[in-house]
Structures are given as C-alpha cells and as structure tokens.
mmCIF file of C-alpha atoms in Angstrom:
data_model
loop_
_atom_site.group_PDB
_atom_site.id
_atom_site.type_symbol
_atom_site.label_atom_id
_atom_site.label_comp_id
_atom_site.label_asym_id
_atom_site.label_seq_id
_atom_site.Cartn_x
_atom_site.Cartn_y
_atom_site.Cartn_z
ATOM 1 C CA UNK A 1 10.118 -12.070 -12.095
ATOM 2 C CA UNK A 2 8.190 -8.903 -11.285
ATOM 3 C CA UNK A 3 10.438 -6.191 -9.892
ATOM 4 C CA UNK A 4 9.875 -2.626 -8.790
ATOM 5 C CA UNK A 5 12.931 -0.648 -7.740
ATOM 6 C CA UNK A 6 12.686 2.798 -6.189
ATOM 7 C CA UNK A 7 15.520 5.298 -6.170
ATOM 8 C CA UNK A 8 16.158 8.982 -5.615
ATOM 9 C CA UNK A 9 15.581 9.268 -1.894
ATOM 10 C CA UNK A 10 17.801 11.331 0.348
ATOM 11 C CA UNK A 11 18.066 14.295 2.689
ATOM 12 C CA UNK A 12 16.353 17.518 1.667
ATOM 13 C CA UNK A 13 15.617 20.743 3.498
ATOM 14 C CA UNK A 14 12.072 21.867 4.266
ATOM 15 C CA UNK A 15 10.644 23.651 1.262
ATOM 16 C CA UNK A 16 12.893 21.731 -1.083
ATOM 17 C CA UNK A 17 12.155 19.305 -3.890
ATOM 18 C CA UNK A 18 13.012 15.716 -4.700
ATOM 19 C CA UNK A 19 12.116 13.350 -7.527
ATOM 20 C CA UNK A 20 11.781 9.633 -6.919
ATOM 21 C CA UNK A 21 11.911 6.967 -9.603
ATOM 22 C CA UNK A 22 10.298 3.553 -9.773
ATOM 23 C CA UNK A 23 11.865 1.237 -12.350
ATOM 24 C CA UNK A 24 9.755 -1.774 -13.299
ATOM 25 C CA UNK A 25 10.586 -5.066 -14.966
ATOM 26 C CA UNK A 26 9.113 -8.514 -15.468
ATOM 27 C CA UNK A 27 5.609 -7.420 -16.467
ATOM 28 C CA UNK A 28 3.742 -5.284 -18.994
ATOM 29 C CA UNK A 29 4.267 -1.937 -17.285
ATOM 30 C CA UNK A 30 1.990 -0.036 -19.662
ATOM 31 C CA UNK A 31 -1.081 -1.939 -18.526
ATOM 32 C CA UNK A 32 -0.789 -1.081 -14.839
ATOM 33 C CA UNK A 33 -1.553 1.834 -12.580
ATOM 34 C CA UNK A 34 1.417 2.783 -10.448
ATOM 35 C CA UNK A 35 0.715 3.867 -6.908
ATOM 36 C CA UNK A 36 2.989 5.461 -4.331
ATOM 37 C CA UNK A 37 2.609 4.596 -0.643
ATOM 38 C CA UNK A 38 4.708 5.994 2.194
ATOM 39 C CA UNK A 39 5.519 4.931 5.724
ATOM 40 C CA UNK A 40 7.008 7.158 8.399
ATOM 41 C CA UNK A 41 9.324 5.436 10.833
ATOM 42 C CA UNK A 42 7.340 3.286 13.247
ATOM 43 C CA UNK A 43 4.063 4.364 11.670
ATOM 44 C CA UNK A 44 1.474 2.883 9.342
ATOM 45 C CA UNK A 45 1.113 2.920 5.588
ATOM 46 C CA UNK A 46 -0.273 6.022 3.865
ATOM 47 C CA UNK A 47 -1.492 6.048 0.267
ATOM 48 C CA UNK A 48 0.087 8.982 -1.569
ATOM 49 C CA UNK A 49 -1.297 8.821 -5.081
ATOM 50 C CA UNK A 50 -1.467 6.992 -8.398
ATOM 51 C CA UNK A 51 -1.219 7.323 -12.132
ATOM 52 C CA UNK A 52 -3.299 5.065 -14.362
ATOM 53 C CA UNK A 53 -2.298 3.619 -17.705
ATOM 54 C CA UNK A 54 -2.383 5.293 -21.111
ATOM 55 C CA UNK A 55 -5.638 3.429 -21.839
ATOM 56 C CA UNK A 56 -7.113 5.320 -18.891
ATOM 57 C CA UNK A 57 -5.675 8.662 -19.983
ATOM 58 C CA UNK A 58 -2.818 8.585 -17.473
ATOM 59 C CA UNK A 59 -5.316 9.838 -14.882
ATOM 60 C CA UNK A 60 -3.798 10.891 -11.581
ATOM 61 C CA UNK A 61 -5.161 11.086 -8.065
ATOM 62 C CA UNK A 62 -3.537 12.236 -4.838
ATOM 63 C CA UNK A 63 -4.089 12.088 -1.114
ATOM 64 C CA UNK A 64 -5.233 15.362 0.383
ATOM 65 C CA UNK A 65 -2.007 15.615 2.390
ATOM 66 C CA UNK A 66 0.131 15.924 -0.756
ATOM 67 C CA UNK A 67 -2.265 17.336 -3.340
ATOM 68 C CA UNK A 68 -0.824 20.402 -5.018
ATOM 69 C CA UNK A 69 2.724 19.582 -3.873
ATOM 70 C CA UNK A 70 3.363 16.118 -5.309
ATOM 71 C CA UNK A 71 2.896 14.921 -8.871
ATOM 72 C CA UNK A 72 3.210 11.516 -10.488
ATOM 73 C CA UNK A 73 4.371 10.881 -14.024
ATOM 74 C CA UNK A 74 5.494 7.898 -16.046
ATOM 75 C CA UNK A 75 7.523 6.992 -19.111
ATOM 76 C CA UNK A 76 6.190 3.730 -20.516
ATOM 77 C CA UNK A 77 9.101 3.530 -22.965
ATOM 78 C CA UNK A 78 11.434 3.299 -19.973
ATOM 79 C CA UNK A 79 9.090 1.242 -17.759
ATOM 80 C CA UNK A 80 9.568 3.893 -15.103
ATOM 81 C CA UNK A 81 7.271 5.983 -12.940
ATOM 82 C CA UNK A 82 8.204 9.116 -11.034
ATOM 83 C CA UNK A 83 7.076 10.980 -7.947
ATOM 84 C CA UNK A 84 7.954 14.686 -8.007
ATOM 85 C CA UNK A 85 7.804 16.126 -4.512
ATOM 86 C CA UNK A 86 7.829 19.895 -4.059
ATOM 87 C CA UNK A 87 7.437 22.180 -1.038
ATOM 88 C CA UNK A 88 8.519 19.342 1.193
ATOM 89 C CA UNK A 89 7.620 19.397 4.859
ATOM 90 C CA UNK A 90 9.200 17.584 7.794
ATOM 91 C CA UNK A 91 6.074 15.422 7.995
ATOM 92 C CA UNK A 92 6.841 14.064 4.511
ATOM 93 C CA UNK A 93 9.792 12.162 6.004
ATOM 94 C CA UNK A 94 9.127 8.500 5.258
ATOM 95 C CA UNK A 95 10.060 5.452 3.257
ATOM 96 C CA UNK A 96 8.353 5.755 -0.110
ATOM 97 C CA UNK A 97 7.202 2.610 -1.888
ATOM 98 C CA UNK A 98 5.883 2.194 -5.403
ATOM 99 C CA UNK A 99 3.416 -0.589 -6.113
ATOM 100 C CA UNK A 100 1.189 -1.682 -8.979
ATOM 101 C CA UNK A 101 -2.463 -2.423 -9.693
ATOM 102 C CA UNK A 102 -3.637 -3.870 -12.999
ATOM 103 C CA UNK A 103 -5.770 -1.197 -14.570
ATOM 104 C CA UNK A 104 -8.618 -3.524 -15.509
ATOM 105 C CA UNK A 105 -8.958 -4.942 -12.035
ATOM 106 C CA UNK A 106 -7.335 -7.787 -10.201
ATOM 107 C CA UNK A 107 -5.091 -7.941 -7.193
ATOM 108 C CA UNK A 108 -4.318 -4.503 -5.757
ATOM 109 C CA UNK A 109 -0.743 -3.737 -4.746
ATOM 110 C CA UNK A 110 0.429 -7.290 -5.362
ATOM 111 C CA UNK A 111 4.064 -6.320 -5.815
ATOM 112 C CA UNK A 112 6.062 -3.617 -4.072
ATOM 113 C CA UNK A 113 9.498 -2.115 -4.357
ATOM 114 C CA UNK A 114 11.947 -2.162 -1.477
ATOM 115 C CA UNK A 115 11.312 1.501 -0.718
ATOM 116 C CA UNK A 116 13.478 4.611 -0.709
ATOM 117 C CA UNK A 117 13.959 6.844 2.336
ATOM 118 C CA UNK A 118 13.175 10.536 2.129
ATOM 119 C CA UNK A 119 14.284 12.686 5.048
ATOM 120 C CA UNK A 120 13.114 16.286 5.241
ATOM 121 C CA UNK A 121 15.185 18.154 7.779
ATOM 122 C CA UNK A 122 17.200 21.316 8.200
ATOM 123 C CA UNK B 1 -9.847 10.732 4.407
ATOM 124 C CA UNK B 2 -9.271 9.217 7.860
ATOM 125 C CA UNK B 3 -7.224 6.066 8.331
ATOM 126 C CA UNK B 4 -9.118 2.851 8.947
ATOM 127 C CA UNK B 5 -9.161 1.770 12.589
ATOM 128 C CA UNK B 6 -7.286 -1.368 13.608
ATOM 129 C CA UNK B 7 -6.380 -2.617 17.084
ATOM 130 C CA UNK B 8 -2.776 -1.720 17.900
ATOM 131 C CA UNK B 9 -1.996 -5.277 18.909
ATOM 132 C CA UNK B 10 -3.441 -8.768 19.129
ATOM 133 C CA UNK B 11 -1.947 -11.989 20.396
ATOM 134 C CA UNK B 12 -2.525 -15.700 20.359
ATOM 135 C CA UNK B 13 -0.807 -18.985 21.090
ATOM 136 C CA UNK B 14 0.538 -21.331 18.417
ATOM 137 C CA UNK B 15 -2.264 -23.315 16.835
ATOM 138 C CA UNK B 16 -4.963 -20.880 17.935
ATOM 139 C CA UNK B 17 -6.909 -18.448 15.786
ATOM 140 C CA UNK B 18 -6.839 -14.660 15.963
ATOM 141 C CA UNK B 19 -8.967 -12.050 14.254
ATOM 142 C CA UNK B 20 -7.890 -8.520 13.374
ATOM 143 C CA UNK B 21 -10.632 -5.976 12.797
ATOM 144 C CA UNK B 22 -10.554 -3.015 10.439
ATOM 145 C CA UNK B 23 -13.259 -0.421 10.924
ATOM 146 C CA UNK B 24 -13.990 2.209 8.348
ATOM 147 C CA UNK B 25 -16.990 4.222 7.238
ATOM 148 C CA UNK B 26 -19.911 4.095 4.840
ATOM 149 C CA UNK B 27 -17.686 5.915 2.353
ATOM 150 C CA UNK B 28 -14.981 3.253 2.205
ATOM 151 C CA UNK B 29 -15.250 -0.237 3.727
ATOM 152 C CA UNK B 30 -19.032 -0.037 3.836
ATOM 153 C CA UNK B 31 -19.389 0.892 0.168
ATOM 154 C CA UNK B 32 -16.817 -1.212 -1.644
ATOM 155 C CA UNK B 33 -15.720 -4.837 -1.693
ATOM 156 C CA UNK B 34 -12.177 -3.624 -2.372
ATOM 157 C CA UNK B 35 -10.716 -4.442 1.019
ATOM 158 C CA UNK B 36 -7.243 -5.937 1.061
ATOM 159 C CA UNK B 37 -4.817 -7.028 3.765
ATOM 160 C CA UNK B 38 -1.041 -6.813 3.851
ATOM 161 C CA UNK B 39 1.567 -8.512 5.987
ATOM 162 C CA UNK B 40 4.727 -6.549 6.679
ATOM 163 C CA UNK B 41 7.827 -7.885 8.373
ATOM 164 C CA UNK B 42 10.242 -5.333 9.911
ATOM 165 C CA UNK B 43 12.305 -3.548 7.296
ATOM 166 C CA UNK B 44 10.468 -5.252 4.440
ATOM 167 C CA UNK B 45 7.876 -4.207 1.902
ATOM 168 C CA UNK B 46 4.241 -5.137 2.531
ATOM 169 C CA UNK B 47 2.963 -8.412 1.093
ATOM 170 C CA UNK B 48 -0.594 -8.857 -0.197
ATOM 171 C CA UNK B 49 -2.387 -11.684 1.627
ATOM 172 C CA UNK B 50 -6.108 -10.974 1.043
ATOM 173 C CA UNK B 51 -7.868 -8.911 -1.632
ATOM 174 C CA UNK B 52 -11.483 -8.192 -2.583
ATOM 175 C CA UNK B 53 -12.439 -8.941 1.053
ATOM 176 C CA UNK B 54 -12.082 -12.735 0.842
ATOM 177 C CA UNK B 55 -9.721 -13.724 -1.987
ATOM 178 C CA UNK B 56 -6.237 -15.137 -1.420
ATOM 179 C CA UNK B 57 -3.378 -14.626 -3.889
ATOM 180 C CA UNK B 58 -1.620 -17.730 -5.092
ATOM 181 C CA UNK B 59 0.842 -18.999 -2.519
ATOM 182 C CA UNK B 60 -0.867 -17.533 0.539
ATOM 183 C CA UNK B 61 -1.838 -20.317 2.980
ATOM 184 C CA UNK B 62 -5.530 -20.949 3.496
ATOM 185 C CA UNK B 63 -4.947 -20.266 7.205
ATOM 186 C CA UNK B 64 -5.510 -16.632 6.204
ATOM 187 C CA UNK B 65 -9.099 -15.605 5.533
ATOM 188 C CA UNK B 66 -11.039 -12.379 5.213
ATOM 189 C CA UNK B 67 -14.581 -11.211 5.744
ATOM 190 C CA UNK B 68 -16.632 -8.052 5.967
ATOM 191 C CA UNK B 69 -19.781 -6.930 7.731
ATOM 192 C CA UNK B 70 -21.024 -3.407 7.279
ATOM 193 C CA UNK B 71 -18.207 -0.939 7.843
ATOM 194 C CA UNK B 72 -15.884 -3.497 9.442
ATOM 195 C CA UNK B 73 -13.585 -5.939 7.684
ATOM 196 C CA UNK B 74 -11.747 -8.734 9.448
ATOM 197 C CA UNK B 75 -8.677 -10.862 8.891
ATOM 198 C CA UNK B 76 -8.607 -14.245 10.600
ATOM 199 C CA UNK B 77 -5.434 -16.266 10.945
ATOM 200 C CA UNK B 78 -6.032 -19.845 12.049
ATOM 201 C CA UNK B 79 -3.452 -22.373 13.205
ATOM 202 C CA UNK B 80 -1.111 -19.586 14.333
ATOM 203 C CA UNK B 81 2.553 -20.123 13.618
ATOM 204 C CA UNK B 82 5.583 -18.300 14.966
ATOM 205 C CA UNK B 83 6.293 -16.895 11.514
ATOM 206 C CA UNK B 84 2.940 -15.072 11.571
ATOM 207 C CA UNK B 85 4.260 -12.698 14.224
ATOM 208 C CA UNK B 86 4.533 -9.338 12.497
ATOM 209 C CA UNK B 87 2.479 -6.295 11.417
ATOM 210 C CA UNK B 88 -0.773 -6.415 9.434
ATOM 211 C CA UNK B 89 -2.496 -3.595 7.535
ATOM 212 C CA UNK B 90 -5.918 -3.363 5.984
ATOM 213 C CA UNK B 91 -6.677 -1.174 2.983
ATOM 214 C CA UNK B 92 -9.884 -0.070 1.289
ATOM 215 C CA UNK B 93 -10.898 1.837 -1.790
ATOM 216 C CA UNK B 94 -12.474 5.061 -0.540
ATOM 217 C CA UNK B 95 -14.133 6.438 -3.649
ATOM 218 C CA UNK B 96 -13.089 9.423 -5.782
ATOM 219 C CA UNK B 97 -9.961 7.511 -6.812
ATOM 220 C CA UNK B 98 -8.652 7.445 -3.242
ATOM 221 C CA UNK B 99 -7.374 4.555 -1.150
ATOM 222 C CA UNK B 100 -6.989 4.399 2.605
ATOM 223 C CA UNK B 101 -4.951 2.142 4.885
ATOM 224 C CA UNK B 102 -5.469 1.125 8.468
ATOM 225 C CA UNK B 103 -3.063 2.111 11.210
ATOM 226 C CA UNK B 104 -1.659 -1.395 11.475
ATOM 227 C CA UNK B 105 -1.861 -4.218 14.006
ATOM 228 C CA UNK B 106 1.075 -5.974 15.609
ATOM 229 C CA UNK B 107 0.429 -9.700 16.008
ATOM 230 C CA UNK B 108 2.300 -11.452 18.798
ATOM 231 C CA UNK B 109 2.478 -15.241 18.881
ATOM 232 C CA UNK B 110 2.814 -16.175 22.551
#
C-alpha cells in the first residue's frame, strides 16, 4: 500500500524556520518527483514546489510565493523528502501535504499524505 | 502565476448532472493537456479523479468525466449521488516547472 506521512509541523514565530518531513512507503520512492502542496484554513490548494528524481538531477522548482525562502531535499536511502521553510510569514500558515508524481509521466498527485499543520504566529 | 478560476459553488439534485468549469490562460490550461481534478472531503487529503484532461484513475466511477476547450477545462459529474457533495479542485501544469490549482468549487447535492 502506498503511503506518504508528513511530520514536523507546529507553531513557529514569524521569521522563524521549520523543517517538514515526508516519509514514503509502498512504492519505488527513487523514481518519483515529490511535490509539496499547502492549504490555508478554509482556502484552496496551493502548489509549493517539487524535487525530481536522481535520474532528473534532483531538479527543484518553487512557487513564486516561497522561492528563496523554502527548499526541498530528499534522501532516497530513507525514502524521505523534506521541506525546509525559512523566514516564515503569517501567510505561510497552512496544512502542508506531500504528494508524488512518477517522473516519467503518468498520474499526477495520485497519492497524498494526511498533511501536517504549520502555524506561523507570535 | 494566478490561480485557475472555478465557480465557488454548484448544485444539483440526485441523479442529475453538474459541470464545474476551470478557466485558466494560454500559459497553462490552454497550452497543456495536463489538467487534473481532485475531490476533497472535509479534513481529508485530496483524491485524484481525473488526469490528462479526460483520463480516470482505476476505481473512479465513470460518472466522472473531464474535457477541455481552449483555456477552460470542465469536470462533469453525472448521476449525482449524495456522497459527491464535497469540494473539487482543478490543477494544470503551467510551464517552467510550475503547477497551478483552482480556487475550488463546493458541490451541493440538493
């Protein structure tokens, strides 16, 4: 069974940092891009960014709203991806989901984690 | 990159059909056949129901169908059932390695 499990969310002050994890199981993690998507309370989904597989040079891409503040990494030996969030703003408060997309095409975002809540507040 | 435009809400009676529109731009929906749709129940993660404009993942009922014309994609749900009442989001590849979602549509089954 495919599983993605996020962790690391919590309360952080504006300007602070937080690192989220996305632990994967049940599929060949190394062959997939991992994307992060967030959702503020009562709002829609917002794509945050992605990291591709080793075969695609671990290429990263980010939404304009987080570029320069957030970075994605992965450890294929641990089947885990990470989202490092720096210089956090109150508007970054949201549930953060990780999801997958097979790097050679296929069904985008076909499995999602349960999400982890990040609250940026003083 | 601006969010794709969806109606805030749509409604229909059991057994009827409803269509949810998703309007983008030449740079996203209009340029790529990478439009997908997600169903999200309250407090749950999104679920993929349509990808590549018209394709259905295994296990998704054929009551769900997708289409696209120009810069607008559409999700049609036929034979509405009470369990279909929830939120729906469209998503499109937007070029330059970016993806964009719609603002979401709440479907009410009357």
